[in-house]
């Protein structure tokens, strides 16, 4: 029986088409399932005591911030790189940000340049690093989503009172959402510190897909929550007492349906790929 190369090519194209959702959505599912283990690995990699020198560098950075902030829009695609002088490796993870109601747990890097924002979230230079100061604003940037990563895709679902946690390797800072707003890229005055308030603002592009505006979600720092060290305790005990892991486990997620939707797509696509491969093999062997 003479084989039709057109039919074989058709099967191959169908297989490739099915591999795309398997890879993209499979990556999202994997990241959702592995985020806690990555966070725990980060915690385990930290020295037993964060150096006093690093604390002084953070305090110095915050102290030197000009009241008239010079912020670069991280979404304009301009190539730039900031030297904070805080970490030995400028591309190392500075901390982790968690939003339990979105089941979000992402690493945070210093400097919102392209490579950092592909890897995770990024601190925007010209704004304060998290601390317990009475007046400051921290700004964290994140993409609205990549083909294989979610990032800030669902932060428009946040509502007043939702919690956010930021762990810098030494302490866990707790914040509560107070409001959100949409601005033009030129309205940087919206990110200036407010006297007597310790704020953290998330910034991302909006709307999808034009991305010509910026969505800001503002959080206010709440009661101090110190990070715990559990080097001599079991992993389960550490999980129970780490404020981020505890919050992720006990807070009802607003996006859990999306996770199962992604799983369903992966499973259906995988079944389809196996069937196409089976048909291709049968056709070639016939």
PDB file of C-alpha atoms in Angstrom:
ATOM      1  CA  UNK A   1       0.000   0.000   0.000  1.00  0.00           C
ATOM      2  CA  UNK A   2       1.440   3.328  -1.075  1.00  0.00           C
ATOM      3  CA  UNK A   3       1.657   5.802   1.776  1.00  0.00           C
ATOM      4  CA  UNK A   4       0.378   9.339   1.376  1.00  0.00           C
ATOM      5  CA  UNK A   5       3.010  11.764   2.610  1.00  0.00           C
ATOM      6  CA  UNK A   6       0.333  14.422   2.858  1.00  0.00           C
ATOM      7  CA  UNK A   7      -1.525  12.285   5.365  1.00  0.00           C
ATOM      8  CA  UNK A   8       1.638  11.615   7.364  1.00  0.00           C
ATOM      9  CA  UNK A   9       2.433  15.328   7.432  1.00  0.00           C
ATOM     10  CA  UNK A  10      -1.140  15.976   8.552  1.00  0.00           C
ATOM     11  CA  UNK A  11      -0.739  13.595  11.486  1.00  0.00           C
ATOM     12  CA  UNK A  12       2.578  15.222  12.411  1.00  0.00           C
ATOM     13  CA  UNK A  13       1.051  18.704  12.323  1.00  0.00           C
ATOM     14  CA  UNK A  14      -1.823  17.544  14.521  1.00  0.00           C
ATOM     15  CA  UNK A  15       0.680  16.093  16.974  1.00  0.00           C
ATOM     16  CA  UNK A  16       2.675  19.323  17.114  1.00  0.00           C
ATOM     17  CA  UNK A  17      -0.526  21.342  17.578  1.00  0.00           C
ATOM     18  CA  UNK A  18      -1.462  19.152  20.554  1.00  0.00           C
ATOM     19  CA  UNK A  19       2.014  19.422  22.080  1.00  0.00           C
ATOM     20  CA  UNK A  20       1.671  23.211  22.400  1.00  0.00           C
ATOM     21  CA  UNK A  21      -1.157  23.185  25.003  1.00  0.00           C
ATOM     22  CA  UNK A  22       0.437  20.177  26.707  1.00  0.00           C
ATOM     23  CA  UNK A  23       3.657  22.143  27.194  1.00  0.00           C
ATOM     24  CA  UNK A  24       2.172  25.574  28.000  1.00  0.00           C
ATOM     25  CA  UNK A  25      -0.587  24.488  30.353  1.00  0.00           C
ATOM     26  CA  UNK A  26       1.548  21.652  31.688  1.00  0.00           C
ATOM     27  CA  UNK A  27       4.136  24.216  32.785  1.00  0.00           C
ATOM     28  CA  UNK A  28       1.437  26.211  34.580  1.00  0.00           C
ATOM     29  CA  UNK A  29       0.198  23.114  36.383  1.00  0.00           C
ATOM     30  CA  UNK A  30       3.749  22.109  37.323  1.00  0.00           C
ATOM     31  CA  UNK A  31       4.542  25.578  38.681  1.00  0.00           C
ATOM     32  CA  UNK A  32       1.355  25.595  40.735  1.00  0.00           C
ATOM     33  CA  UNK A  33       2.178  22.204  42.237  1.00  0.00           C
ATOM     34  CA  UNK A  34       5.873  22.940  42.843  1.00  0.00           C
ATOM     35  CA  UNK A  35       5.746  26.534  44.112  1.00  0.00           C
ATOM     36  CA  UNK A  36       5.815  25.560  47.791  1.00  0.00           C
ATOM     37  CA  UNK A  37       8.780  23.222  47.341  1.00  0.00           C
ATOM     38  CA  UNK A  38      10.684  25.990  45.515  1.00  0.00           C
ATOM     39  CA  UNK A  39       9.910  28.396  48.349  1.00  0.00           C
ATOM     40  CA  UNK A  40      11.081  25.867  50.933  1.00  0.00           C
ATOM     41  CA  UNK A  41      14.262  25.259  48.917  1.00  0.00           C
ATOM     42  CA  UNK A  42      14.893  29.007  48.928  1.00  0.00           C
ATOM     43  CA  UNK A  43      14.414  29.119  52.693  1.00  0.00           C
ATOM     44  CA  UNK A  44      16.756  26.153  53.163  1.00  0.00           C
ATOM     45  CA  UNK A  45      19.442  27.808  51.017  1.00  0.00           C
ATOM     46  CA  UNK A  46      19.589  30.904  53.212  1.00  0.00           C
ATOM     47  CA  UNK A  47      22.343  31.296  55.802  1.00  0.00           C
ATOM     48  CA  UNK A  48      21.267  30.692  59.392  1.00  0.00           C
ATOM     49  CA  UNK A  49      21.581  34.397  60.074  1.00  0.00           C
ATOM     50  CA  UNK A  50      21.070  37.111  57.489  1.00  0.00           C
ATOM     51  CA  UNK A  51      24.116  39.352  57.758  1.00  0.00           C
ATOM     52  CA  UNK A  52      23.843  42.652  59.567  1.00  0.00           C
ATOM     53  CA  UNK A  53      25.653  44.180  56.600  1.00  0.00           C
ATOM     54  CA  UNK A  54      22.729  43.328  54.313  1.00  0.00           C
ATOM     55  CA  UNK A  55      20.277  44.908  56.755  1.00  0.00           C
ATOM     56  CA  UNK A  56      22.374  48.074  56.733  1.00  0.00           C
ATOM     57  CA  UNK A  57      22.453  48.111  52.933  1.00  0.00           C
ATOM     58  CA  UNK A  58      18.655  47.822  52.800  1.00  0.00           C
ATOM     59  CA  UNK A  59      18.250  50.608  55.359  1.00  0.00           C
ATOM     60  CA  UNK A  60      20.724  52.761  53.434  1.00  0.00           C
ATOM     61  CA  UNK A  61      18.899  52.145  50.149  1.00  0.00           C
ATOM     62  CA  UNK A  62      15.565  53.136  51.678  1.00  0.00           C
ATOM     63  CA  UNK A  63      17.081  56.195  53.365  1.00  0.00           C
ATOM     64  CA  UNK A  64      18.595  57.512  50.142  1.00  0.00           C
ATOM     65  CA  UNK A  65      15.366  57.366  48.169  1.00  0.00           C
ATOM     66  CA  UNK A  66      14.510  60.761  46.810  1.00  0.00           C
ATOM     67  CA  UNK A  67      11.077  62.105  47.673  1.00  0.00           C
ATOM     68  CA  UNK A  68      10.660  62.791  43.955  1.00  0.00           C
ATOM     69  CA  UNK A  69      10.932  59.234  42.774  1.00  0.00           C
ATOM     70  CA  UNK A  70      12.647  58.476  39.482  1.00  0.00           C
ATOM     71  CA  UNK A  71      10.818  55.336  38.391  1.00  0.00           C
ATOM     72  CA  UNK A  72      11.302  53.579  35.060  1.00  0.00           C
ATOM     73  CA  UNK A  73       8.204  51.911  33.628  1.00  0.00           C
ATOM     74  CA  UNK A  74       9.154  48.205  33.585  1.00  0.00           C
ATOM     75  CA  UNK A  75       6.710  47.481  30.743  1.00  0.00           C
ATOM     76  CA  UNK A  76       8.054  49.879  28.108  1.00  0.00           C
ATOM     77  CA  UNK A  77      10.641  47.381  26.901  1.00  0.00           C
ATOM     78  CA  UNK A  78      13.596  49.681  27.558  1.00  0.00           C
ATOM     79  CA  UNK A  79      16.823  47.831  28.331  1.00  0.00           C
ATOM     80  CA  UNK A  80      18.227  48.849  31.697  1.00  0.00           C
ATOM     81  CA  UNK A  81      19.804  47.214  34.692  1.00  0.00           C
ATOM     82  CA  UNK A  82      20.028  48.509  38.250  1.00  0.00           C
ATOM     83  CA  UNK A  83      22.834  47.767  40.679  1.00  0.00           C
ATOM     84  CA  UNK A  84      21.359  47.684  44.175  1.00  0.00           C
ATOM     85  CA  UNK A  85      24.567  46.533  45.830  1.00  0.00           C
ATOM     86  CA  UNK A  86      22.577  44.460  48.342  1.00  0.00           C
ATOM     87  CA  UNK A  87      23.006  40.903  47.061  1.00  0.00           C
ATOM     88  CA  UNK A  88      26.326  39.394  46.012  1.00  0.00           C
ATOM     89  CA  UNK A  89      24.610  38.054  42.895  1.00  0.00           C
ATOM     90  CA  UNK A  90      22.319  40.709  41.350  1.00  0.00           C
ATOM     91  CA  UNK A  91      20.277  37.942  39.702  1.00  0.00           C
ATOM     92  CA  UNK A  92      19.676  36.061  42.947  1.00  0.00           C
ATOM     93  CA  UNK A  93      16.226  35.826  44.513  1.00  0.00           C
ATOM     94  CA  UNK A  94      15.694  38.632  47.025  1.00  0.00           C
ATOM     95  CA  UNK A  95      12.507  37.244  48.540  1.00  0.00           C
ATOM     96  CA  UNK A  96       9.097  35.705  47.897  1.00  0.00           C
ATOM     97  CA  UNK A  97       5.687  37.326  47.486  1.00  0.00           C
ATOM     98  CA  UNK A  98       2.509  35.398  48.284  1.00  0.00           C
ATOM     99  CA  UNK A  99      -1.163  36.177  47.693  1.00  0.00           C
ATOM    100  CA  UNK A 100      -3.072  33.226  49.188  1.00  0.00           C
ATOM    101  CA  UNK A 101      -6.461  34.183  47.705  1.00  0.00           C
ATOM    102  CA  UNK A 102      -4.921  33.836  44.220  1.00  0.00           C
ATOM    103  CA  UNK A 103      -2.791  30.821  45.152  1.00  0.00           C
ATOM    104  CA  UNK A 104       0.193  32.915  44.066  1.00  0.00           C
ATOM    105  CA  UNK A 105       3.730  32.390  45.369  1.00  0.00           C
ATOM    106  CA  UNK A 106       6.493  33.899  43.232  1.00  0.00           C
ATOM    107  CA  UNK A 107      10.163  34.829  43.682  1.00  0.00           C
ATOM    108  CA  UNK A 108      11.026  38.532  43.701  1.00  0.00           C
ATOM    109  CA  UNK A 109      14.183  39.940  42.113  1.00  0.00           C
ATOM    110  CA  UNK A 110      15.819  43.342  42.574  1.00  0.00           C
ATOM    111  CA  UNK A 111      15.323  45.483  39.480  1.00  0.00           C
ATOM    112  CA  UNK A 112      12.392  45.232  37.080  1.00  0.00           C
ATOM    113  CA  UNK A 113      14.377  44.412  33.943  1.00  0.00           C
ATOM    114  CA  UNK A 114      13.349  41.935  31.261  1.00  0.00           C
ATOM    115  CA  UNK A 115      15.240  38.895  32.499  1.00  0.00           C
ATOM    116  CA  UNK A 116      14.012  39.258  36.079  1.00  0.00           C
ATOM    117  CA  UNK A 117      10.392  39.668  34.983  1.00  0.00           C
ATOM    118  CA  UNK A 118      10.568  36.519  32.892  1.00  0.00           C
ATOM    119  CA  UNK A 119      11.792  34.589  35.932  1.00  0.00           C
ATOM    120  CA  UNK A 120       9.279  36.004  38.408  1.00  0.00           C
ATOM    121  CA  UNK A 121       8.266  39.314  39.974  1.00  0.00           C
ATOM    122  CA  UNK A 122      10.561  42.308  40.349  1.00  0.00           C
ATOM    123  CA  UNK A 123      11.061  45.207  42.736  1.00  0.00           C
ATOM    124  CA  UNK A 124      10.817  48.589  40.989  1.00  0.00           C
ATOM    125  CA  UNK A 125      13.903  50.694  41.598  1.00  0.00           C
ATOM    126  CA  UNK A 126      13.211  54.095  43.146  1.00  0.00           C
ATOM    127  CA  UNK A 127      10.723  52.635  45.619  1.00  0.00           C
ATOM    128  CA  UNK A 128      11.402  51.301  49.107  1.00  0.00           C
ATOM    129  CA  UNK A 129      12.292  47.741  49.967  1.00  0.00           C
ATOM    130  CA  UNK A 130       9.876  46.191  52.501  1.00  0.00           C
ATOM    131  CA  UNK A 131      10.556  47.248  56.079  1.00  0.00           C
ATOM    132  CA  UNK A 132       8.631  48.433  59.137  1.00  0.00           C
ATOM    133  CA  UNK A 133       9.121  52.151  58.433  1.00  0.00           C
ATOM    134  CA  UNK A 134       6.094  54.330  59.129  1.00  0.00           C
ATOM    135  CA  UNK A 135       6.143  56.073  55.757  1.00  0.00           C
ATOM    136  CA  UNK A 136       7.191  54.256  52.590  1.00  0.00           C
ATOM    137  CA  UNK A 137       5.888  52.570  49.449  1.00  0.00           C
ATOM    138  CA  UNK A 138       7.218  49.379  47.916  1.00  0.00           C
ATOM    139  CA  UNK A 139       6.321  48.684  44.281  1.00  0.00           C
ATOM    140  CA  UNK A 140       6.444  45.161  42.830  1.00  0.00           C
ATOM    141  CA  UNK A 141       6.019  44.656  39.073  1.00  0.00           C
ATOM    142  CA  UNK A 142       4.856  41.544  37.288  1.00  0.00           C
ATOM    143  CA  UNK A 143       3.650  40.623  33.830  1.00  0.00           C
ATOM    144  CA  UNK A 144      -0.025  39.876  33.305  1.00  0.00           C
ATOM    145  CA  UNK A 145       0.995  36.474  32.099  1.00  0.00           C
ATOM    146  CA  UNK A 146       3.363  34.592  29.821  1.00  0.00           C
ATOM    147  CA  UNK A 147       2.491  31.600  27.631  1.00  0.00           C
ATOM    148  CA  UNK A 148       3.813  29.260  30.333  1.00  0.00           C
ATOM    149  CA  UNK A 149       3.443  31.409  33.473  1.00  0.00           C
ATOM    150  CA  UNK A 150       0.527  33.094  35.227  1.00  0.00           C
ATOM    151  CA  UNK A 151       2.248  35.829  37.306  1.00  0.00           C
ATOM    152  CA  UNK A 152      -0.246  38.726  37.846  1.00  0.00           C
ATOM    153  CA  UNK A 153      -2.854  37.401  35.393  1.00  0.00           C
ATOM    154  CA  UNK A 154      -5.625  37.407  38.002  1.00  0.00           C
ATOM    155  CA  UNK A 155      -4.780  40.317  40.320  1.00  0.00           C
ATOM    156  CA  UNK A 156      -7.856  42.138  39.023  1.00  0.00           C
ATOM    157  CA  UNK A 157      -9.826  39.618  41.127  1.00  0.00           C
ATOM    158  CA  UNK A 158      -8.345  40.891  44.379  1.00  0.00           C
ATOM    159  CA  UNK A 159     -10.753  42.591  46.730  1.00  0.00           C
ATOM    160  CA  UNK A 160     -10.432  44.847  49.755  1.00  0.00           C
ATOM    161  CA  UNK A 161      -9.156  42.883  52.742  1.00  0.00           C
ATOM    162  CA  UNK A 162      -7.252  40.229  50.763  1.00  0.00           C
ATOM    163  CA  UNK A 163      -3.862  39.484  52.295  1.00  0.00           C
ATOM    164  CA  UNK A 164      -0.380  39.661  50.784  1.00  0.00           C
ATOM    165  CA  UNK A 165       2.862  38.418  52.357  1.00  0.00           C
ATOM    166  CA  UNK A 166       6.432  39.332  51.489  1.00  0.00           C
ATOM    167  CA  UNK A 167       9.319  37.265  52.850  1.00  0.00           C
ATOM    168  CA  UNK A 168      12.813  38.709  52.396  1.00  0.00           C
ATOM    169  CA  UNK A 169      14.581  35.675  53.842  1.00  0.00           C
ATOM    170  CA  UNK A 170      14.605  37.107  57.342  1.00  0.00           C
ATOM    171  CA  UNK A 171      11.096  38.324  58.077  1.00  0.00           C
ATOM    172  CA  UNK A 172       7.614  38.018  56.666  1.00  0.00           C
ATOM    173  CA  UNK A 173       5.834  41.335  56.150  1.00  0.00           C
ATOM    174  CA  UNK A 174       2.030  41.227  56.071  1.00  0.00           C
ATOM    175  CA  UNK A 175      -0.171  43.536  54.006  1.00  0.00           C
ATOM    176  CA  UNK A 176      -3.894  43.929  53.414  1.00  0.00           C
ATOM    177  CA  UNK A 177      -5.456  45.196  50.201  1.00  0.00           C
ATOM    178  CA  UNK A 178      -7.062  48.623  50.439  1.00  0.00           C
ATOM    179  CA  UNK A 179      -7.842  49.605  46.831  1.00  0.00           C
ATOM    180  CA  UNK A 180      -7.015  49.244  43.149  1.00  0.00           C
ATOM    181  CA  UNK A 181      -6.939  51.714  40.288  1.00  0.00           C
ATOM    182  CA  UNK A 182      -6.057  51.984  36.610  1.00  0.00           C
ATOM    183  CA  UNK A 183      -3.651  54.709  35.506  1.00  0.00           C
ATOM    184  CA  UNK A 184      -1.775  55.864  32.428  1.00  0.00           C
ATOM    185  CA  UNK A 185       1.947  54.987  32.285  1.00  0.00           C
ATOM    186  CA  UNK A 186       2.854  58.642  32.877  1.00  0.00           C
ATOM    187  CA  UNK A 187       0.987  58.954  36.198  1.00  0.00           C
ATOM    188  CA  UNK A 188       3.905  58.029  38.456  1.00  0.00           C
ATOM    189  CA  UNK A 189       2.717  60.437  41.144  1.00  0.00           C
ATOM    190  CA  UNK A 190       0.283  57.665  42.077  1.00  0.00           C
ATOM    191  CA  UNK A 191       3.281  55.739  43.437  1.00  0.00           C
ATOM    192  CA  UNK A 192       4.646  58.369  45.803  1.00  0.00           C
ATOM    193  CA  UNK A 193       4.736  57.492  49.530  1.00  0.00           C
ATOM    194  CA  UNK A 194       1.800  58.585  51.693  1.00  0.00           C
ATOM    195  CA  UNK A 195       2.703  60.135  55.029  1.00  0.00           C
ATOM    196  CA  UNK A 196       2.128  57.797  57.959  1.00  0.00           C
ATOM    197  CA  UNK A 197       1.424  54.753  55.768  1.00  0.00           C
ATOM    198  CA  UNK A 198       3.566  51.739  54.920  1.00  0.00           C
ATOM    199  CA  UNK A 199       2.286  50.653  51.522  1.00  0.00           C
ATOM    200  CA  UNK A 200       3.046  47.988  48.957  1.00  0.00           C
ATOM    201  CA  UNK A 201       1.719  48.372  45.424  1.00  0.00           C
ATOM    202  CA  UNK A 202       1.515  45.748  42.691  1.00  0.00           C
ATOM    203  CA  UNK A 203       1.776  47.065  39.140  1.00  0.00           C
ATOM    204  CA  UNK A 204       0.983  45.283  35.889  1.00  0.00           C
ATOM    205  CA  UNK A 205      -0.325  46.019  32.396  1.00  0.00           C
ATOM    206  CA  UNK A 206      -4.011  46.573  31.662  1.00  0.00           C
ATOM    207  CA  UNK A 207      -6.286  45.918  29.857  1.00  0.00           C
ATOM    208  CA  UNK A 208      -5.744  42.609  28.136  1.00  0.00           C
ATOM    209  CA  UNK A 209      -4.685  42.562  25.313  1.00  0.00           C
ATOM    210  CA  UNK A 210      -3.872  46.220  24.528  1.00  0.00           C
ATOM    211  CA  UNK A 211      -1.759  46.712  27.687  1.00  0.00           C
ATOM    212  CA  UNK A 212      -1.641  50.494  27.223  1.00  0.00           C
ATOM    213  CA  UNK A 213      -2.526  51.308  30.844  1.00  0.00           C
ATOM    214  CA  UNK A 214      -1.325  50.159  34.253  1.00  0.00           C
ATOM    215  CA  UNK A 215      -3.307  48.348  36.930  1.00  0.00           C
ATOM    216  CA  UNK A 216      -2.260  49.254  40.469  1.00  0.00           C
ATOM    217  CA  UNK A 217      -3.308  47.223  43.499  1.00  0.00           C
ATOM    218  CA  UNK A 218      -2.486  48.906  46.809  1.00  0.00           C
ATOM    219  CA  UNK A 219      -1.845  47.133  50.116  1.00  0.00           C
ATOM    220  CA  UNK A 220      -1.264  48.557  53.590  1.00  0.00           C
ATOM    221  CA  UNK A 221       1.087  46.897  56.068  1.00  0.00           C
ATOM    222  CA  UNK A 222      -0.617  45.249  59.025  1.00  0.00           C
ATOM    223  CA  UNK A 223       0.562  43.662  62.278  1.00  0.00           C
ATOM    224  CA  UNK A 224       4.207  42.616  62.340  1.00  0.00           C
ATOM    225  CA  UNK A 225       4.712  38.942  61.485  1.00  0.00           C
ATOM    226  CA  UNK A 226       8.229  37.700  62.021  1.00  0.00           C
ATOM    227  CA  UNK A 227       9.582  34.885  59.939  1.00  0.00           C
ATOM    228  CA  UNK A 228      10.310  31.728  61.891  1.00  0.00           C
ATOM    229  CA  UNK A 229      13.395  29.501  61.741  1.00  0.00           C
ATOM    230  CA  UNK A 230      12.805  25.766  62.086  1.00  0.00           C
ATOM    231  CA  UNK A 231      16.172  24.175  61.408  1.00  0.00           C
ATOM    232  CA  UNK A 232      15.649  21.576  64.138  1.00  0.00           C
ATOM    233  CA  UNK A 233      11.957  20.965  63.553  1.00  0.00           C
ATOM    234  CA  UNK A 234      10.277  18.697  61.083  1.00  0.00           C
ATOM    235  CA  UNK A 235       9.186  19.957  57.696  1.00  0.00           C
ATOM    236  CA  UNK A 236       5.568  19.504  58.725  1.00  0.00           C
ATOM    237  CA  UNK A 237       6.052  21.709  61.773  1.00  0.00           C
ATOM    238  CA  UNK A 238       7.754  24.323  59.613  1.00  0.00           C
ATOM    239  CA  UNK A 239       4.857  24.189  57.173  1.00  0.00           C
ATOM    240  CA  UNK A 240       2.370  24.672  59.993  1.00  0.00           C
ATOM    241  CA  UNK A 241       4.147  27.725  61.418  1.00  0.00           C
ATOM    242  CA  UNK A 242       5.514  29.509  58.365  1.00  0.00           C
ATOM    243  CA  UNK A 243       2.953  32.321  57.830  1.00  0.00           C
ATOM    244  CA  UNK A 244       3.118  32.082  54.039  1.00  0.00           C
ATOM    245  CA  UNK A 245       2.677  28.310  53.812  1.00  0.00           C
ATOM    246  CA  UNK A 246      -0.039  28.368  56.466  1.00  0.00           C
ATOM    247  CA  UNK A 247      -1.947  31.107  54.637  1.00  0.00           C
ATOM    248  CA  UNK A 248      -1.687  29.319  51.292  1.00  0.00           C
ATOM    249  CA  UNK A 249      -3.061  26.150  52.845  1.00  0.00           C
ATOM    250  CA  UNK A 250      -5.939  27.745  54.771  1.00  0.00           C
ATOM    251  CA  UNK A 251      -7.125  30.513  52.427  1.00  0.00           C
ATOM    252  CA  UNK A 252      -9.788  29.727  49.849  1.00  0.00           C
ATOM    253  CA  UNK A 253      -8.393  30.402  46.383  1.00  0.00           C
ATOM    254  CA  UNK A 254     -10.355  32.482  43.895  1.00  0.00           C
ATOM    255  CA  UNK A 255      -8.637  30.763  40.977  1.00  0.00           C
ATOM    256  CA  UNK A 256      -8.802  27.077  41.925  1.00  0.00           C
ATOM    257  CA  UNK A 257     -11.247  26.447  39.058  1.00  0.00           C
ATOM    258  CA  UNK A 258      -8.617  27.757  36.646  1.00  0.00           C
ATOM    259  CA  UNK A 259      -6.085  25.245  37.917  1.00  0.00           C
ATOM    260  CA  UNK A 260      -8.423  22.342  37.216  1.00  0.00           C
ATOM    261  CA  UNK A 261      -9.266  23.882  33.845  1.00  0.00           C
ATOM    262  CA  UNK A 262      -5.551  23.816  32.986  1.00  0.00           C
ATOM    263  CA  UNK A 263      -5.290  20.204  34.184  1.00  0.00           C
ATOM    264  CA  UNK A 264      -8.268  19.252  32.011  1.00  0.00           C
ATOM    265  CA  UNK A 265      -6.700  20.858  28.936  1.00  0.00           C
ATOM    266  CA  UNK A 266      -3.427  18.999  29.539  1.00  0.00           C
ATOM    267  CA  UNK A 267      -5.187  15.651  29.995  1.00  0.00           C
ATOM    268  CA  UNK A 268      -7.426  16.046  26.935  1.00  0.00           C
ATOM    269  CA  UNK A 269      -4.509  17.238  24.796  1.00  0.00           C
ATOM    270  CA  UNK A 270      -2.347  14.340  25.997  1.00  0.00           C
ATOM    271  CA  UNK A 271      -5.064  11.828  25.132  1.00  0.00           C
ATOM    272  CA  UNK A 272      -5.463  13.441  21.731  1.00  0.00           C
ATOM    273  CA  UNK A 273      -1.706  13.310  21.144  1.00  0.00           C
ATOM    274  CA  UNK A 274      -1.567   9.609  22.020  1.00  0.00           C
ATOM    275  CA  UNK A 275      -4.460   8.875  19.658  1.00  0.00           C
ATOM    276  CA  UNK A 276      -2.829  10.822  16.825  1.00  0.00           C
ATOM    277  CA  UNK A 277       0.470   9.039  17.434  1.00  0.00           C
ATOM    278  CA  UNK A 278      -1.337   5.686  17.464  1.00  0.00           C
ATOM    279  CA  UNK A 279      -3.104   6.465  14.183  1.00  0.00           C
ATOM    280  CA  UNK A 280       0.183   7.599  12.628  1.00  0.00           C
ATOM    281  CA  UNK A 281       2.018   4.429  13.660  1.00  0.00           C
ATOM    282  CA  UNK A 282      -0.820   2.215  12.411  1.00  0.00           C
ATOM    283  CA  UNK A 283      -0.906   4.050   9.110  1.00  0.00           C
ATOM    284  CA  UNK A 284       2.861   3.776   8.617  1.00  0.00           C
ATOM    285  CA  UNK A 285       2.913   0.059   9.493  1.00  0.00           C
ATOM    286  CA  UNK A 286      -0.126  -0.860   7.441  1.00  0.00           C
TER     287      UNK A 286
END
